[in-house]
Coordinates of C-alpha atoms and ligand atoms in Angstrom, one line a residue:
X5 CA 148.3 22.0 -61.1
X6 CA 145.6 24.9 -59.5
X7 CA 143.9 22.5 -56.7
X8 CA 141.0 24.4 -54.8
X9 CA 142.8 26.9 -53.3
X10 CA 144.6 28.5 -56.2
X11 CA 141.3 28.6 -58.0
X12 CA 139.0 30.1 -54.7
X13 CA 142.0 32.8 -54.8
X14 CA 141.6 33.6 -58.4
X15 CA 137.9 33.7 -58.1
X16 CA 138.3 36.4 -54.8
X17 CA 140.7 38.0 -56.7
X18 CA 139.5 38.0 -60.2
X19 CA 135.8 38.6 -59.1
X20 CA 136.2 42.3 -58.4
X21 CA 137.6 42.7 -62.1
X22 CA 134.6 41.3 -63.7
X23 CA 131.8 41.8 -62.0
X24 CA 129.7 44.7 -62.8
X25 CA 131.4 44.8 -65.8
X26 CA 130.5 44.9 -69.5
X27 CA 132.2 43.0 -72.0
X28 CA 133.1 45.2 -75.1
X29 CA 134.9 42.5 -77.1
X30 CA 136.5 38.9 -76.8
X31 CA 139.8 38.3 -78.5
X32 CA 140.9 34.4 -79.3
X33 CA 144.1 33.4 -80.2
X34 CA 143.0 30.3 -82.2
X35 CA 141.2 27.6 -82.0
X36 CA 142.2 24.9 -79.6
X37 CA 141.3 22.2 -77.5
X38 CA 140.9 24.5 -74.6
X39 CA 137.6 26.0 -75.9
X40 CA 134.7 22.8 -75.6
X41 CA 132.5 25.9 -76.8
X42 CA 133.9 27.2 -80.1
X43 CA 135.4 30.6 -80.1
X44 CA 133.3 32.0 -83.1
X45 CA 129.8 31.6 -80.8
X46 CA 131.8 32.7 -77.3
X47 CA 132.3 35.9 -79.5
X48 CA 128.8 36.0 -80.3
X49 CA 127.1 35.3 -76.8
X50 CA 129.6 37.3 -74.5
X51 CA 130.2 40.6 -76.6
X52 CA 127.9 43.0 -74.6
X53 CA 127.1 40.9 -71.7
X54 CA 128.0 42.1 -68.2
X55 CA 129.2 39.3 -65.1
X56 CA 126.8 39.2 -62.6
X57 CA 128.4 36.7 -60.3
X58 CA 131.6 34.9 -60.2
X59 CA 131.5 31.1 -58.5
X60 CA 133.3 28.2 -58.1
X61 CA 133.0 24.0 -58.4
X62 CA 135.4 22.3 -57.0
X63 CA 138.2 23.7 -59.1
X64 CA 136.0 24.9 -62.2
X65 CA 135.1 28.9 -61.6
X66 CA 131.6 29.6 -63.0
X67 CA 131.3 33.4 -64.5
X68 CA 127.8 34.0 -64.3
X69 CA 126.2 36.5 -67.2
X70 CA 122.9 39.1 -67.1
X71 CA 121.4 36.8 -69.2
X72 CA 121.7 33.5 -67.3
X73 CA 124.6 32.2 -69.4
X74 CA 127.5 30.8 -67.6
X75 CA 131.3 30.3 -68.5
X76 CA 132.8 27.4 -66.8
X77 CA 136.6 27.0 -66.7
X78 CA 138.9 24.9 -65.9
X79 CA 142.5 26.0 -65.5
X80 CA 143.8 22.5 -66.1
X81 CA 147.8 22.1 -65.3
X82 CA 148.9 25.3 -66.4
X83 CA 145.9 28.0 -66.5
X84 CA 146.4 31.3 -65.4
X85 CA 143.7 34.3 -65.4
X86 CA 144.6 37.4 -64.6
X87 CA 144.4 41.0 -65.0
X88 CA 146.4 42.9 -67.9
X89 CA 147.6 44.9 -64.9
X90 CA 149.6 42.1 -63.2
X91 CA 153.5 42.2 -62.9
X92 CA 155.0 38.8 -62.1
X93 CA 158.1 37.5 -64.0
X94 CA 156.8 34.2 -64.2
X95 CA 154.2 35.2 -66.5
X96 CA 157.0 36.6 -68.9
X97 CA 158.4 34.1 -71.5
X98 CA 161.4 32.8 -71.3
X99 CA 163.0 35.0 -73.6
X100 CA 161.4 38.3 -72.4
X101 CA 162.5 36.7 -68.4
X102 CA 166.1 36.2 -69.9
X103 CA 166.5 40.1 -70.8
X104 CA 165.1 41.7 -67.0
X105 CA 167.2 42.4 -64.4
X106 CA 166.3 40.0 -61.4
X107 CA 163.9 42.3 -59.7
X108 CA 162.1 44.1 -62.8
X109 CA 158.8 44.2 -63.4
X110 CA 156.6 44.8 -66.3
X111 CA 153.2 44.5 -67.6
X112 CA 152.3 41.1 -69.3
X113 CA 152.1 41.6 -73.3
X114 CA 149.7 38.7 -74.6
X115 CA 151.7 36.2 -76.4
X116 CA 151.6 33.3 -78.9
X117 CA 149.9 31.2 -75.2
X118 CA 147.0 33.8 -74.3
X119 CA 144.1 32.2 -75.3
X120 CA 141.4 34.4 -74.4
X121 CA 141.0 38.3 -73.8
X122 CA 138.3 40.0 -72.4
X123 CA 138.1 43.5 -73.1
X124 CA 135.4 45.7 -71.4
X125 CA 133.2 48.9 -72.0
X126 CA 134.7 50.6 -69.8
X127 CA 138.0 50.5 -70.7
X128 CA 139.7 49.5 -68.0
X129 CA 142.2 46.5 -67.3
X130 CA 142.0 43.4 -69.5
X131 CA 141.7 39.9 -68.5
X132 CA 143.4 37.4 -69.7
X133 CA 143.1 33.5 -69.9
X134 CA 146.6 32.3 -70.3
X135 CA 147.6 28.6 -70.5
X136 CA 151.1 27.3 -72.1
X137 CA 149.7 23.2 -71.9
X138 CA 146.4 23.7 -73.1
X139 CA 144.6 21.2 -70.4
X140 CA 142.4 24.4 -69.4
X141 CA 138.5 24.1 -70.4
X142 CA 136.5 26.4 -71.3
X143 CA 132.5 26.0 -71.9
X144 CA 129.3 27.8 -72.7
X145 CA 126.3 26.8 -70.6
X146 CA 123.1 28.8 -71.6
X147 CA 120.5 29.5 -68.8
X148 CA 119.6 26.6 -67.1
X149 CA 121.8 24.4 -69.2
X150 CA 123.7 21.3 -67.1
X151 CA 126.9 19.7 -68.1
X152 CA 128.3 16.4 -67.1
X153 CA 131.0 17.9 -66.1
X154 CA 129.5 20.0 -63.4
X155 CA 126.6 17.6 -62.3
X156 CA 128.9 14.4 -61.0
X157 CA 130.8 16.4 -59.1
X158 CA 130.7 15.7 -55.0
X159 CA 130.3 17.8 -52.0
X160 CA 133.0 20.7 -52.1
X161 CA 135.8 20.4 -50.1
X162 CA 135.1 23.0 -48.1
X163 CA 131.9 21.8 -46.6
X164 CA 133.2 18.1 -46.4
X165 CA 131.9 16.4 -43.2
X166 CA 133.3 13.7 -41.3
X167 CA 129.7 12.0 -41.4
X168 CA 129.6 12.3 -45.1
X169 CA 133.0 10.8 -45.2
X170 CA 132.5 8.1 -42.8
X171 CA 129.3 7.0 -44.6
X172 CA 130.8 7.2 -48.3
X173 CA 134.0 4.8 -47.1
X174 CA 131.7 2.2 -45.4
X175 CA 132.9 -1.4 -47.7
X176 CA 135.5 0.4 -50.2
X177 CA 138.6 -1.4 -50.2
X178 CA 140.5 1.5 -52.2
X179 CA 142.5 3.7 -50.7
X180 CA 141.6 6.5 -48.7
X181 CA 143.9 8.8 -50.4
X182 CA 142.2 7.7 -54.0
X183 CA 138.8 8.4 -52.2
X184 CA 140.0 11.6 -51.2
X185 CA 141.0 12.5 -54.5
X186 CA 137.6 11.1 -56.2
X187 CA 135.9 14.3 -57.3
X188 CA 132.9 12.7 -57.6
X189 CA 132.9 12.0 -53.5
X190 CA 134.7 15.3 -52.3
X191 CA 135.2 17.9 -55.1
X192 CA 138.6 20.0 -54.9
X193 CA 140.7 18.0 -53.0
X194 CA 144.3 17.3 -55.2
X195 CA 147.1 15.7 -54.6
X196 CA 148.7 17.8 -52.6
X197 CA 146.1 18.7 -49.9
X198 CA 145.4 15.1 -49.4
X199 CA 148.8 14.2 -48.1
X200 CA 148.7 17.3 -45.8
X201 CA 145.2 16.6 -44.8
X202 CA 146.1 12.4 -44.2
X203 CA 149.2 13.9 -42.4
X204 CA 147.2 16.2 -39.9
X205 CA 144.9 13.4 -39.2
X206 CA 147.5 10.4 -38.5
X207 CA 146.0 8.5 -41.6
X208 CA 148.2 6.6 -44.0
X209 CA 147.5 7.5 -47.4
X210 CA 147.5 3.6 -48.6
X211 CA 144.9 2.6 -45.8
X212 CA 142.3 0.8 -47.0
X213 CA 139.4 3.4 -46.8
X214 CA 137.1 1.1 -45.2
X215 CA 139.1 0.7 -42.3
X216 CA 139.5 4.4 -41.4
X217 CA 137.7 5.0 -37.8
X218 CA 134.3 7.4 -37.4
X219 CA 137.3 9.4 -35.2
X220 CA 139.4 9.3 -37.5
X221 CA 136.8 10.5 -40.8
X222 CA 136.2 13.8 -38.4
X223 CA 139.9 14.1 -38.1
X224 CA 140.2 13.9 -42.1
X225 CA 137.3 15.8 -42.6
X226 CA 138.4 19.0 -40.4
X227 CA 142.2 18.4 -41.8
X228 CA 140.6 19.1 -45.4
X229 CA 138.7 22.1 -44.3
X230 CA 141.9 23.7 -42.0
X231 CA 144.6 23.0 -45.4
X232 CA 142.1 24.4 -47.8
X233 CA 141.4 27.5 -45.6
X234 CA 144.9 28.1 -44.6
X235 CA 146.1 27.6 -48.4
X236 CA 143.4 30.4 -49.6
X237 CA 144.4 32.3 -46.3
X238 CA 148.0 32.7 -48.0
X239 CA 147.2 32.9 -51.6
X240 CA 147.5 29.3 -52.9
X241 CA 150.7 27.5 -53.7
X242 CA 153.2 29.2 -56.1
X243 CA 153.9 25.7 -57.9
X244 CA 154.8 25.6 -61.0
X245 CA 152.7 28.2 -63.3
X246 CA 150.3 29.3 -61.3
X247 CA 150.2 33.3 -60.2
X248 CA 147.5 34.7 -58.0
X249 CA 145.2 37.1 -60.5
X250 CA 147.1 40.3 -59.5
X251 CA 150.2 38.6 -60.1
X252 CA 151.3 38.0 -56.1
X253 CA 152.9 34.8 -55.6
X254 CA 151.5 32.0 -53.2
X255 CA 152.8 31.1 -49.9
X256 CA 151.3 28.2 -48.7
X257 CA 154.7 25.6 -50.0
X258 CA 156.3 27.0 -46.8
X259 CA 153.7 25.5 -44.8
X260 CA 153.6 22.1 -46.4
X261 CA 154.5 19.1 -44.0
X262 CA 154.7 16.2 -45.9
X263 CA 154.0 17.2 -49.6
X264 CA 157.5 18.1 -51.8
X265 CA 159.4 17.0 -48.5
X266 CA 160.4 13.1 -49.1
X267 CA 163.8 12.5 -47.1
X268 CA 163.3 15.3 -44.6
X269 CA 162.5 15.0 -40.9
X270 CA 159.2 15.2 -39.8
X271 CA 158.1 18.9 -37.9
X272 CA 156.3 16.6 -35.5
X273 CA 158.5 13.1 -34.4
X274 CA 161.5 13.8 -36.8
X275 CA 161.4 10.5 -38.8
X276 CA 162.5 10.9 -42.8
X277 CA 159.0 11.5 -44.6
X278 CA 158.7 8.6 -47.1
X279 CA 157.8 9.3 -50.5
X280 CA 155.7 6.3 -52.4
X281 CA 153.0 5.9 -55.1
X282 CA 149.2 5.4 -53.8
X283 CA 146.7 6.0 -56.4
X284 CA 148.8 6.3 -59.3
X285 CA 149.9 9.7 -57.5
X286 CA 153.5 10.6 -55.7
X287 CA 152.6 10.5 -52.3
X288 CA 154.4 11.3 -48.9
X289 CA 154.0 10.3 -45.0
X290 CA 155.4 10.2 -42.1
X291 CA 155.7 6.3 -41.1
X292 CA 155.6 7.5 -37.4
X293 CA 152.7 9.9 -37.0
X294 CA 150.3 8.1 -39.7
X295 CA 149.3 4.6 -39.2
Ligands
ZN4 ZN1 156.2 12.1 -37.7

Protein backbone atom coordinates (compact mmCIF):
# COMPACT_ATOMS: atom_id res chain seq x y z
CA UNK A 1 0.00 0.00 0.00
CA UNK A 2 1.44 3.89 -0.83
CA UNK A 3 2.10 5.04 2.98
CA UNK A 4 3.34 8.83 3.13
CA UNK A 5 6.28 8.62 1.33
CA UNK A 6 5.21 6.97 -1.83
CA UNK A 7 2.44 9.53 -2.10
CA UNK A 8 4.85 12.92 -1.05
CA UNK A 9 7.06 11.38 -4.03
CA UNK A 10 4.17 11.24 -6.49
CA UNK A 11 3.09 14.63 -5.44
CA UNK A 12 6.96 16.10 -6.06
CA UNK A 13 6.94 14.26 -9.01
CA UNK A 14 3.60 14.55 -10.43
CA UNK A 15 3.33 18.26 -9.37
CA UNK A 16 5.48 19.57 -12.24
CA UNK A 17 3.09 17.67 -14.80
CA UNK A 18 0.04 19.40 -13.66
CA UNK A 19 0.60 22.48 -12.54
CA UNK A 20 0.24 25.40 -14.74
CA UNK A 21 -1.57 23.24 -16.80
CA UNK A 22 -4.98 23.23 -18.54
CA UNK A 23 -7.12 20.41 -18.70
CA UNK A 24 -8.54 19.86 -22.27
CA UNK A 25 -10.49 16.71 -21.49
CA UNK A 26 -11.02 13.90 -18.86
CA UNK A 27 -11.44 10.36 -19.99
CA UNK A 28 -13.19 7.59 -17.47
CA UNK A 29 -13.05 4.15 -17.99
CA UNK A 30 -16.39 3.45 -16.17
CA UNK A 31 -18.03 3.88 -13.37
CA UNK A 32 -16.61 2.52 -10.19
CA UNK A 33 -16.33 2.62 -6.67
CA UNK A 34 -13.19 4.62 -7.04
CA UNK A 35 -14.89 7.78 -8.00
CA UNK A 36 -17.06 9.13 -4.54
CA UNK A 37 -17.71 12.11 -7.05
CA UNK A 38 -19.40 10.71 -10.17
CA UNK A 39 -17.51 10.68 -13.41
CA UNK A 40 -20.24 12.48 -15.54
CA UNK A 41 -19.83 15.96 -13.16
CA UNK A 42 -15.75 15.43 -12.77
CA UNK A 43 -16.12 15.81 -16.68
CA UNK A 44 -18.12 18.70 -16.24
CA UNK A 45 -16.11 20.74 -13.41
CA UNK A 46 -12.48 19.89 -14.60
CA UNK A 47 -12.67 20.21 -18.55
CA UNK A 48 -10.99 23.66 -18.87
CA UNK A 49 -9.72 24.11 -15.49
CA UNK A 50 -5.99 24.65 -14.89
CA UNK A 51 -3.98 23.15 -11.37
CA UNK A 52 -2.88 25.70 -9.40
CA UNK A 53 -1.28 23.79 -6.56
CA UNK A 54 -0.65 20.26 -5.89
CA UNK A 55 -0.81 19.15 -1.89
CA UNK A 56 -0.92 16.51 0.27
CA UNK A 57 -2.92 14.93 3.69
CA UNK A 58 -1.52 12.42 5.20
CA UNK A 59 -1.66 10.06 2.21
CA UNK A 60 -4.61 11.80 0.21
CA UNK A 61 -2.90 14.38 -2.54
CA UNK A 62 -5.05 17.46 -2.93
CA UNK A 63 -4.99 18.91 -6.71
CA UNK A 64 -5.93 22.36 -6.22
CA UNK A 65 -7.99 24.12 -9.35
CA UNK A 66 -8.20 28.15 -10.56
CA UNK A 67 -11.39 28.06 -9.35
CA UNK A 68 -11.05 26.90 -5.76
CA UNK A 69 -12.08 23.29 -6.55
CA UNK A 70 -10.07 20.60 -5.23
CA UNK A 71 -9.56 16.74 -6.20
CA UNK A 72 -8.70 14.66 -3.34
CA UNK A 73 -7.28 11.15 -3.98
CA UNK A 74 -6.48 8.43 -2.39
CA UNK A 75 -4.37 5.77 -3.96
CA UNK A 76 -5.78 3.06 -1.75
CA UNK A 77 -3.69 -0.48 -2.03
CA UNK A 78 -2.95 -0.37 -5.54
CA UNK A 79 -3.07 3.37 -6.98
CA UNK A 80 -0.68 4.56 -9.31
CA UNK A 81 -0.58 8.13 -11.09
CA UNK A 82 1.64 8.78 -13.46
CA UNK A 83 2.65 10.36 -16.55
CA UNK A 84 1.80 8.71 -20.17
CA UNK A 85 5.52 9.20 -20.57
CA UNK A 86 6.61 6.60 -17.89
CA UNK A 87 8.41 3.28 -18.82
CA UNK A 88 8.36 0.69 -15.99
CA UNK A 89 7.47 -2.94 -16.70
CA UNK A 90 5.58 -3.23 -13.77
CA UNK A 91 2.98 -1.05 -15.09
CA UNK A 92 2.57 -3.46 -18.14
CA UNK A 93 -0.01 -6.27 -17.76
CA UNK A 94 0.87 -9.44 -17.39
CA UNK A 95 0.39 -10.45 -20.82
CA UNK A 96 2.07 -7.42 -22.46
CA UNK A 97 5.20 -8.18 -19.44
CA UNK A 98 5.19 -11.93 -20.65
CA UNK A 99 6.13 -10.78 -24.42
CA UNK A 100 9.35 -8.06 -23.45
CA UNK A 101 12.61 -9.10 -23.21
CA UNK A 102 13.88 -8.64 -19.53
CA UNK A 103 15.17 -5.21 -19.97
CA UNK A 104 12.67 -3.57 -22.55
CA UNK A 105 10.89 -0.67 -22.08
CA UNK A 106 7.89 0.83 -23.50
CA UNK A 107 5.36 3.44 -23.02
CA UNK A 108 2.24 2.49 -20.89
CA UNK A 109 -0.96 2.01 -23.27
CA UNK A 110 -4.18 2.59 -20.91
CA UNK A 111 -5.87 -0.64 -20.29
CA UNK A 112 -9.14 -2.18 -19.18
CA UNK A 113 -7.53 -0.73 -15.14
CA UNK A 114 -6.82 3.06 -16.07
CA UNK A 115 -9.44 4.70 -14.47
CA UNK A 116 -8.88 8.24 -15.19
CA UNK A 117 -7.00 10.34 -18.00
CA UNK A 118 -6.24 13.71 -18.00
CA UNK A 119 -5.52 15.15 -21.19
CA UNK A 120 -4.30 18.81 -21.40
CA UNK A 121 -4.45 22.02 -23.79
CA UNK A 122 -1.32 21.87 -24.47
CA UNK A 123 -0.80 18.67 -25.69
CA UNK A 124 1.70 17.34 -23.94
CA UNK A 125 2.09 14.04 -21.66
CA UNK A 126 -1.03 12.50 -20.23
CA UNK A 127 -1.71 11.57 -16.71
CA UNK A 128 -3.05 8.75 -15.69
CA UNK A 129 -4.86 7.32 -12.63
CA UNK A 130 -4.33 3.70 -12.69
CA UNK A 131 -5.52 1.20 -9.96
CA UNK A 132 -6.03 -2.73 -10.64
CA UNK A 133 -8.01 -3.22 -6.78
CA UNK A 134 -10.08 -0.25 -7.01
CA UNK A 135 -9.56 0.89 -3.10
CA UNK A 136 -8.32 4.36 -4.66
CA UNK A 137 -10.74 7.41 -3.90
CA UNK A 138 -11.33 9.98 -5.76
CA UNK A 139 -13.59 13.25 -4.64
CA UNK A 140 -14.79 16.56 -5.75
CA UNK A 141 -14.58 19.30 -3.12
CA UNK A 142 -15.94 22.70 -4.45
CA UNK A 143 -14.33 25.96 -3.00
CA UNK A 144 -14.41 25.96 0.55
CA UNK A 145 -16.17 22.57 0.73
CA UNK A 146 -14.82 20.17 3.85
CA UNK A 147 -15.07 16.40 3.88
CA UNK A 148 -14.98 14.10 6.72
CA UNK A 149 -12.51 12.49 5.30
CA UNK A 150 -10.03 15.26 5.29
CA UNK A 151 -11.22 17.10 8.60
CA UNK A 152 -10.47 14.04 11.23
CA UNK A 153 -7.35 13.60 10.14
CA UNK A 154 -4.30 14.24 12.80
CA UNK A 155 -1.14 16.21 12.68
CA UNK A 156 1.01 14.94 9.55
CA UNK A 157 3.64 12.78 10.08
CA UNK A 158 6.08 14.89 9.20
CA UNK A 159 5.58 17.64 11.78
CA UNK A 160 4.78 14.98 14.57
CA UNK A 161 6.35 16.14 17.92
CA UNK A 162 7.41 14.20 20.76
CA UNK A 163 5.20 16.69 22.96
CA UNK A 164 2.19 16.04 20.88
CA UNK A 165 2.85 12.41 21.17
CA UNK A 166 3.63 12.25 24.84
CA UNK A 167 0.47 14.27 25.61
CA UNK A 168 -1.99 12.21 23.20
CA UNK A 169 -0.72 8.69 24.92
CA UNK A 170 -1.14 10.00 28.52
CA UNK A 171 -4.02 6.94 30.08
CA UNK A 172 -4.40 4.87 26.66
CA UNK A 173 -3.95 1.38 27.29
CA UNK A 174 -3.65 0.41 23.45
CA UNK A 175 -0.82 -0.15 21.88
CA UNK A 176 1.62 2.28 20.75
CA UNK A 177 1.99 0.80 17.45
CA UNK A 178 -2.09 1.03 16.89
CA UNK A 179 -1.64 4.79 18.16
CA UNK A 180 0.92 5.21 15.68
CA UNK A 181 -1.12 4.02 13.09
CA UNK A 182 -4.35 6.09 14.24
CA UNK A 183 -4.71 8.64 11.50
CA UNK A 184 -6.71 10.52 13.43
CA UNK A 185 -3.65 11.15 16.05
CA UNK A 186 -0.61 11.22 13.55
CA UNK A 187 -1.71 11.15 9.82
CA UNK A 188 0.60 9.12 7.27
CA UNK A 189 2.22 6.80 9.38
CA UNK A 190 1.51 2.87 7.88
CA UNK A 191 2.51 -0.14 8.80
CA UNK A 192 5.57 -0.25 7.66
CA UNK A 193 7.18 2.98 9.01
CA UNK A 194 5.93 2.25 12.38
CA UNK A 195 7.98 -0.76 12.93
CA UNK A 196 11.02 1.05 11.58
CA UNK A 197 10.24 4.07 13.58
CA UNK A 198 9.39 1.74 17.05
CA UNK A 199 12.74 -0.04 15.99
CA UNK A 200 14.96 3.21 15.89
CA UNK A 201 13.52 4.32 19.05
CA UNK A 202 14.00 0.93 21.25
CA UNK A 203 10.05 0.76 21.67
CA UNK A 204 8.15 -2.49 21.38
CA UNK A 205 5.38 -2.28 19.14
CA UNK A 206 2.84 -4.14 21.71
CA UNK A 207 3.77 -1.66 24.62
CA UNK A 208 1.08 -0.31 26.18
CA UNK A 209 1.19 3.36 24.85
CA UNK A 210 0.64 4.78 28.14
CA UNK A 211 3.69 3.53 29.41
CA UNK A 212 6.09 4.94 26.76
CA UNK A 213 8.53 7.52 28.56
CA UNK A 214 8.57 11.56 27.62
CA UNK A 215 12.33 10.27 26.42
CA UNK A 216 11.18 7.85 24.72
CA UNK A 217 7.92 9.89 22.70
CA UNK A 218 10.97 12.32 21.40
CA UNK A 219 12.79 9.24 20.35
CA UNK A 220 9.46 7.96 18.43
CA UNK A 221 8.66 11.27 17.30
CA UNK A 222 12.24 12.06 15.51
CA UNK A 223 12.30 8.18 14.37
CA UNK A 224 8.95 9.03 12.29
CA UNK A 225 10.26 12.23 10.91
CA UNK A 226 14.12 10.55 9.93
CA UNK A 227 12.05 7.15 8.10
CA UNK A 228 9.59 9.36 6.38
CA UNK A 229 12.41 11.78 5.14
CA UNK A 230 14.75 9.11 4.26
CA UNK A 231 11.90 6.97 2.44
CA UNK A 232 10.96 10.26 0.21
CA UNK A 233 14.84 10.96 0.03
CA UNK A 234 15.00 7.48 -2.02
CA UNK A 235 11.72 7.53 -3.81
CA UNK A 236 9.41 5.51 -1.62
CA UNK A 237 9.29 1.70 -1.32
CA UNK A 238 8.84 -0.28 -4.58
CA UNK A 239 6.35 -2.73 -2.84
CA UNK A 240 4.01 -4.25 -4.56
CA UNK A 241 2.35 -1.90 -7.28
CA UNK A 242 3.52 1.14 -6.60
CA UNK A 243 5.87 3.14 -9.30
CA UNK A 244 7.28 6.59 -8.66
CA UNK A 245 5.26 9.02 -11.28
CA UNK A 246 8.04 8.90 -13.86
CA UNK A 247 8.08 5.32 -13.63
CA UNK A 248 11.61 4.96 -11.40
CA UNK A 249 11.36 2.38 -8.87
CA UNK A 250 11.72 3.04 -5.03
CA UNK A 251 14.66 2.22 -2.96
CA UNK A 252 13.94 2.58 0.45
CA UNK A 253 13.15 -1.73 1.03
CA UNK A 254 16.98 -1.91 1.16
CA UNK A 255 17.06 0.18 4.08
CA UNK A 256 14.39 -1.43 6.07
CA UNK A 257 15.54 -2.96 9.52
CA UNK A 258 12.88 -4.75 10.87
CA UNK A 259 9.89 -4.49 8.36
CA UNK A 260 9.80 -7.75 5.63
CA UNK A 261 12.86 -9.09 7.74
CA UNK A 262 11.20 -11.71 10.40
CA UNK A 263 13.99 -14.57 11.00
CA UNK A 264 16.95 -12.43 10.02
CA UNK A 265 19.64 -11.03 12.45
CA UNK A 266 19.27 -7.74 13.64
CA UNK A 267 21.85 -4.85 11.86
CA UNK A 268 22.36 -3.62 15.41
CA UNK A 269 22.68 -6.78 18.25
CA UNK A 270 22.11 -9.73 15.77
CA UNK A 271 19.16 -11.41 17.47
CA UNK A 272 16.36 -13.12 14.82
CA UNK A 273 13.75 -10.16 14.29
CA UNK A 274 10.49 -11.66 15.48
CA UNK A 275 7.49 -11.31 13.46
CA UNK A 276 3.92 -11.12 15.50
CA UNK A 277 0.51 -9.49 15.06
CA UNK A 278 -0.06 -5.99 17.18
CA UNK A 279 -2.96 -4.11 15.99
CA UNK A 280 -4.49 -6.51 13.70
CA UNK A 281 -1.25 -5.70 11.57
CA UNK A 282 2.07 -8.12 10.82
CA UNK A 283 4.48 -6.65 12.87
CA UNK A 284 8.30 -7.16 13.47
CA UNK A 285 11.04 -6.37 16.36
CA UNK A 286 13.96 -6.99 17.60
CA UNK A 287 13.40 -8.58 21.20
CA UNK A 288 16.86 -7.28 22.14
CA UNK A 289 17.09 -3.58 21.09
CA UNK A 290 13.11 -2.83 21.79
CA UNK A 291 11.81 -3.25 25.17
ZN1 LIG B 1 18.62 -5.90 18.02
Amino acid sequence: MPELPEVEVTRRRIGPLLIGRRIREIRITRDSNLFLTRPARLRARLTGRRVAALGRRGKYLVAEFDDGARLVLHLGMTGQLFSSAATNPRLLSATQRSSLAPDAQENFTPDVHTHLQICFEDGGPEVYLRDVRRFGKLLLLERGESHPRLARLGVDALETTGEALFEATRGRTASIKALLLDQALISGVGNIYADEALFRAGVRPARRAGRVTRRECERLASAIREVLERSIETGGSSIRDYVAPDGSDGFYQDERRVYARGGEPCARCGSAIRRTTVAQRGTHYCPKCQT
